[in-house]
Coordinates of C-alpha atoms in Angstrom, one line a residue:
X93 CA -8.4 9.7 -21.1
X94 CA -12.1 8.9 -20.9
X95 CA -11.4 5.3 -19.9
X96 CA -9.0 6.5 -17.3
X97 CA -11.6 8.9 -15.8
X98 CA -14.4 6.4 -15.8
X99 CA -12.1 3.7 -14.1
X100 CA -11.0 6.3 -11.5
X101 CA -14.5 7.4 -10.6
X102 CA -15.8 3.8 -10.3
X103 CA -12.8 2.7 -8.3
X104 CA -13.1 5.6 -5.9
X105 CA -16.8 4.9 -5.4
X106 CA -16.1 1.2 -4.7
X107 CA -13.2 2.2 -2.4
X108 CA -15.2 4.6 -0.3
X109 CA -18.1 2.2 -0.2
X110 CA -15.8 -0.4 1.3
X111 CA -15.2 1.9 4.2
X112 CA -18.8 2.8 4.8
X113 CA -20.3 -0.7 4.6
X114 CA -18.7 -1.8 7.9
X115 CA -15.7 -3.7 9.2
X116 CA -16.2 -7.0 7.4
X117 CA -16.5 -5.4 3.9
X118 CA -13.5 -3.1 4.7
X119 CA -11.5 -6.1 5.8
X120 CA -12.3 -8.4 2.9
X121 CA -11.9 -5.7 0.3
X122 CA -8.4 -4.7 1.4
X123 CA -7.4 -8.3 1.9
X124 CA -8.3 -8.9 -1.7
X125 CA -6.4 -5.8 -2.9
X126 CA -3.3 -6.9 -0.9
X127 CA -3.4 -10.4 -2.5
X128 CA -3.9 -9.0 -6.0
X129 CA -1.0 -6.6 -5.4
X130 CA 1.1 -9.6 -4.3
X131 CA 0.1 -11.5 -7.4
X132 CA 1.2 -8.5 -9.5
X133 CA 4.6 -8.5 -7.9
X134 CA 5.1 -12.2 -8.5
X135 CA 3.9 -11.7 -12.1
X136 CA 6.5 -8.9 -12.7
X137 CA 9.3 -11.0 -11.3
X138 CA 8.4 -14.3 -13.0
X139 CA 7.7 -12.8 -16.4
X140 CA 10.8 -10.7 -16.6
X141 CA 13.5 -12.8 -14.9
X142 CA 15.1 -15.9 -16.4
X143 CA 16.7 -17.0 -13.1
X144 CA 13.8 -16.4 -10.6
X145 CA 10.5 -18.4 -10.4
X146 CA 8.6 -17.4 -7.3
X147 CA 6.5 -19.9 -5.4
X148 CA 3.3 -18.0 -6.1
X149 CA 0.8 -20.4 -4.7
X150 CA 2.5 -20.8 -1.3
X151 CA 3.4 -17.1 -1.2
X152 CA -0.2 -16.0 -1.8
X153 CA -1.4 -18.6 0.8
X154 CA 1.1 -17.1 3.3
X155 CA -0.1 -13.6 2.5
X156 CA -3.7 -14.6 2.9
X157 CA -2.9 -16.3 6.2
X158 CA -1.1 -13.2 7.4
X159 CA -4.0 -10.8 6.5
X160 CA -6.6 -13.3 7.5
X161 CA -5.0 -13.7 10.9
X162 CA -5.0 -9.9 11.3
X163 CA -8.7 -9.8 10.4
X164 CA -9.7 -12.6 12.8
X165 CA -7.7 -11.0 15.6
X166 CA -9.2 -7.6 15.2
X167 CA -12.7 -9.1 15.0
X168 CA -12.0 -11.0 18.3
X169 CA -12.4 -14.4 16.6
X170 CA -9.0 -15.6 17.6
X171 CA -6.4 -14.6 20.2
X172 CA -2.9 -13.5 19.5
X173 CA -1.5 -16.9 20.5
X174 CA -3.4 -18.5 17.7
X175 CA -1.5 -16.3 15.2
X176 CA 1.5 -18.6 16.0
X177 CA -0.2 -21.1 13.7
X178 CA 1.1 -19.0 10.8
X179 CA 4.6 -20.0 11.5
X180 CA 4.3 -23.3 9.5
X181 CA 3.3 -21.2 6.4
X182 CA 6.8 -19.6 6.6
X183 CA 8.6 -23.0 6.8
X184 CA 6.3 -24.2 3.9
X185 CA 8.2 -21.9 1.6
X186 CA 11.4 -23.7 2.3
X187 CA 10.4 -27.3 2.1
X188 CA 8.2 -26.9 -1.0
X189 CA 11.2 -25.4 -2.8
X190 CA 13.0 -28.8 -2.2
X191 CA 10.6 -30.4 -4.6
X192 CA 10.6 -27.7 -7.3
X193 CA 13.0 -28.3 -10.2
X194 CA 14.4 -24.8 -10.5
X195 CA 17.9 -23.5 -10.8
X196 CA 17.9 -20.8 -8.2
X197 CA 15.9 -22.1 -5.1
X198 CA 17.1 -19.6 -2.6
X199 CA 16.5 -16.7 -5.1
X200 CA 12.9 -18.0 -5.5
X201 CA 12.5 -18.1 -1.7
X202 CA 13.9 -14.6 -1.3
X203 CA 11.6 -13.1 -3.9
X204 CA 8.6 -14.9 -2.6
X205 CA 9.3 -13.5 0.9
X206 CA 10.0 -10.1 -0.5
X207 CA 6.6 -10.0 -2.2
X208 CA 4.9 -10.6 1.1
X209 CA 6.9 -7.9 2.8
X210 CA 6.5 -5.4 0.0
X211 CA 2.9 -6.0 -1.1
X212 CA 1.0 -7.5 1.9
X213 CA 2.6 -6.2 5.1
X214 CA 1.9 -2.5 4.3
X215 CA -1.7 -3.3 3.6
X216 CA -2.0 -5.1 6.9
X217 CA -0.7 -1.9 8.7
X218 CA -3.2 0.2 6.6
X219 CA -6.0 -2.2 7.6
X220 CA -5.0 -1.9 11.3
X221 CA -5.6 1.9 11.0
X222 CA -9.3 1.1 11.0
X223 CA -9.1 -0.4 14.4
X224 CA -6.4 1.7 16.0
X225 CA -8.6 3.0 18.8
X226 CA -10.0 -0.5 19.7
X227 CA -13.1 -0.6 17.5
X228 CA -13.7 0.0 13.8
X229 CA -13.5 3.6 12.7
X230 CA -13.2 4.3 9.0
X231 CA -12.0 7.9 9.5
X232 CA -8.3 6.9 10.0
X233 CA -7.8 4.8 6.8
X234 CA -10.1 6.9 4.7
X235 CA -8.3 10.1 5.9
X236 CA -5.0 8.4 5.1
X237 CA -6.2 7.9 1.5
X238 CA -7.6 11.4 1.2
X239 CA -4.3 12.9 2.2
X240 CA -2.4 10.5 -0.2
X241 CA -4.7 11.5 -3.1
X242 CA -4.4 15.2 -2.2
X243 CA -0.6 14.8 -2.3
X244 CA -0.6 13.0 -5.6
X245 CA -3.0 15.7 -7.1
X246 CA -1.0 18.6 -5.8
X247 CA 2.3 17.1 -7.0
X248 CA 0.9 16.5 -10.4
X249 CA -0.5 20.0 -10.8
X250 CA 2.5 21.7 -9.4
X251 CA 4.9 19.5 -11.3
X252 CA 3.2 20.3 -14.6
X253 CA 3.0 24.0 -14.1
X254 CA 6.2 24.8 -12.0
X255 CA 8.3 21.7 -12.1
X256 CA 11.9 22.2 -13.2
X257 CA 14.2 20.6 -10.7
X258 CA 14.3 16.8 -11.0
X259 CA 13.7 14.9 -7.8
X260 CA 15.2 11.5 -8.8
X261 CA 15.5 11.4 -12.5
X262 CA 17.2 8.0 -12.7
X263 CA 14.0 6.3 -11.5
X264 CA 11.2 8.7 -12.2
X265 CA 12.2 11.4 -14.7
X266 CA 8.9 13.3 -14.4
X267 CA 9.0 13.9 -10.7
X268 CA 10.3 17.3 -9.5
X269 CA 11.0 19.0 -6.2
X270 CA 8.5 21.7 -7.1
X271 CA 5.8 19.0 -7.6
X272 CA 6.7 17.4 -4.2
X273 CA 6.3 20.7 -2.4
X274 CA 3.0 21.3 -4.2
X275 CA 1.8 17.9 -3.1
X276 CA 2.9 18.7 0.5
X277 CA 0.9 22.0 0.5
X278 CA -2.2 20.5 -0.9
X279 CA -2.0 17.6 1.5
X280 CA -1.5 19.9 4.5
X281 CA -4.6 21.9 3.4
X282 CA -6.5 18.7 3.1
X283 CA -5.3 17.7 6.6
X284 CA -6.6 21.0 8.0
X285 CA -10.0 20.5 6.4
X286 CA -10.1 16.8 7.6
X287 CA -9.5 17.9 11.2
X288 CA -12.8 19.8 11.1
X289 CA -14.8 16.7 10.1
X290 CA -12.7 13.7 11.2
X291 CA -12.4 14.5 14.9
X292 CA -10.5 11.5 16.0
X293 CA -7.2 13.4 15.7
X294 CA -6.2 17.0 16.6
X295 CA -5.3 19.3 13.7
X296 CA -1.5 19.0 14.4
X297 CA -1.8 15.2 14.4
X298 CA -3.5 15.2 11.0
X299 CA -0.8 17.6 9.8
X300 CA 2.1 15.3 10.9
X301 CA 0.2 12.4 9.4
X302 CA 0.1 14.4 6.2
X303 CA 3.9 15.0 6.2
X304 CA 4.6 11.3 6.8
X305 CA 2.4 10.4 3.9
X306 CA 3.9 12.9 1.5
X307 CA 7.5 12.1 2.4
X308 CA 7.3 8.3 2.5
X309 CA 4.6 8.1 -0.1
X310 CA 7.0 9.8 -2.5
X311 CA 9.6 7.2 -1.5
X312 CA 7.1 4.5 -2.1
X313 CA 6.3 5.9 -5.5
X314 CA 10.0 6.0 -6.4
X315 CA 10.5 2.5 -5.1
X316 CA 7.7 1.1 -7.3
X317 CA 9.2 3.1 -10.3
X318 CA 12.5 1.5 -9.5
X319 CA 10.9 -2.0 -9.5
X320 CA 9.3 -1.4 -12.9
X321 CA 12.4 0.1 -14.4
X322 CA 14.4 -2.9 -13.2
X323 CA 12.3 -5.1 -15.3
X324 CA 11.6 -2.7 -18.2
X325 CA 7.8 -2.4 -17.8
X326 CA 5.5 0.6 -17.8
X327 CA 2.7 -0.7 -15.5
X328 CA 2.5 -3.3 -12.7
X329 CA -0.6 -4.7 -14.3
X330 CA -3.7 -4.0 -16.4
X331 CA -6.5 -4.7 -14.1
X332 CA -7.5 -1.0 -13.9
X333 CA -7.9 0.3 -17.5
X334 CA -6.0 3.5 -17.9
X335 CA -4.4 3.2 -14.4
X336 CA -2.3 0.1 -14.6
X337 CA -2.3 -2.3 -11.6
X338 CA -2.9 -2.1 -7.9
X339 CA 0.7 -1.6 -7.1
X340 CA 0.6 1.5 -9.4
X341 CA -2.4 2.9 -7.6
X342 CA -1.2 2.2 -4.1
X343 CA 2.6 2.7 -4.4
X344 CA 2.4 5.7 -2.1
X345 CA 0.8 3.5 0.6
X346 CA 3.4 0.8 0.7
X347 CA 6.2 2.7 2.6
X348 CA 4.0 5.2 4.4
X349 CA 1.3 3.1 6.0
X350 CA 3.5 1.3 8.5
X351 CA 5.0 4.6 9.7
X352 CA 1.6 6.3 9.9
X353 CA 0.3 3.4 12.0
X354 CA 3.2 3.7 14.4
X355 CA 2.7 7.4 14.7
X356 CA -1.1 7.0 15.4
X357 CA -0.5 4.2 17.8
X358 CA 1.6 6.7 19.8
X359 CA -0.9 9.6 19.7
X360 CA -4.2 7.6 19.8

């Protein structure tokens, strides 16, 4: 418990610091987290499947190209047309598989692509929240994480004290409907408080953002649990002592970040 607490405190300090130290630190920090998450996904699949061998090097290179392209575009270093240069990275996955001596080449390609879609694309959308009004503003992505943390904390506390009705026992036996509603209430309260300090959105906009995060963050959590149960593992990694891996810490972000981005694009 002590190790878990220390790791959590240090990680939150580093995380918040990445927002406050400006756009480049924010960009590079979350690009690194996205690629480490992708590496975890490939590690899970490769270590626990006899028939699949992902093309980790090319996959990470493609993920880095995708995130790097988003960074350079937002920093006005390149134009949108230059992003078309990423297309060869996609074809690279196919022709490199021709030279690999594996028994399931299209399975390898499929899981390599899936890793990018599952672990990198959501972080790209989360990253874009920082530039959603045209210039860097940390309040949107930081607010997102605050609401996500509030939801997780509320769900944990309500689930422990009131939880009786299982939410999706087959994939996550500890999650309950009572815990989910508790997470929603705490997240809505956090959204109301945020609206008093983070003035980029109206109160109702923060509230809707909170609902999206709670609903689809829960789906993201369940999806990552399904991934781990599929391969019989407890944690996605061990890079964060007491907390597992980055996929474990950001599972609620993976399905909710793209939808929050779309909603804020509409209202902002």
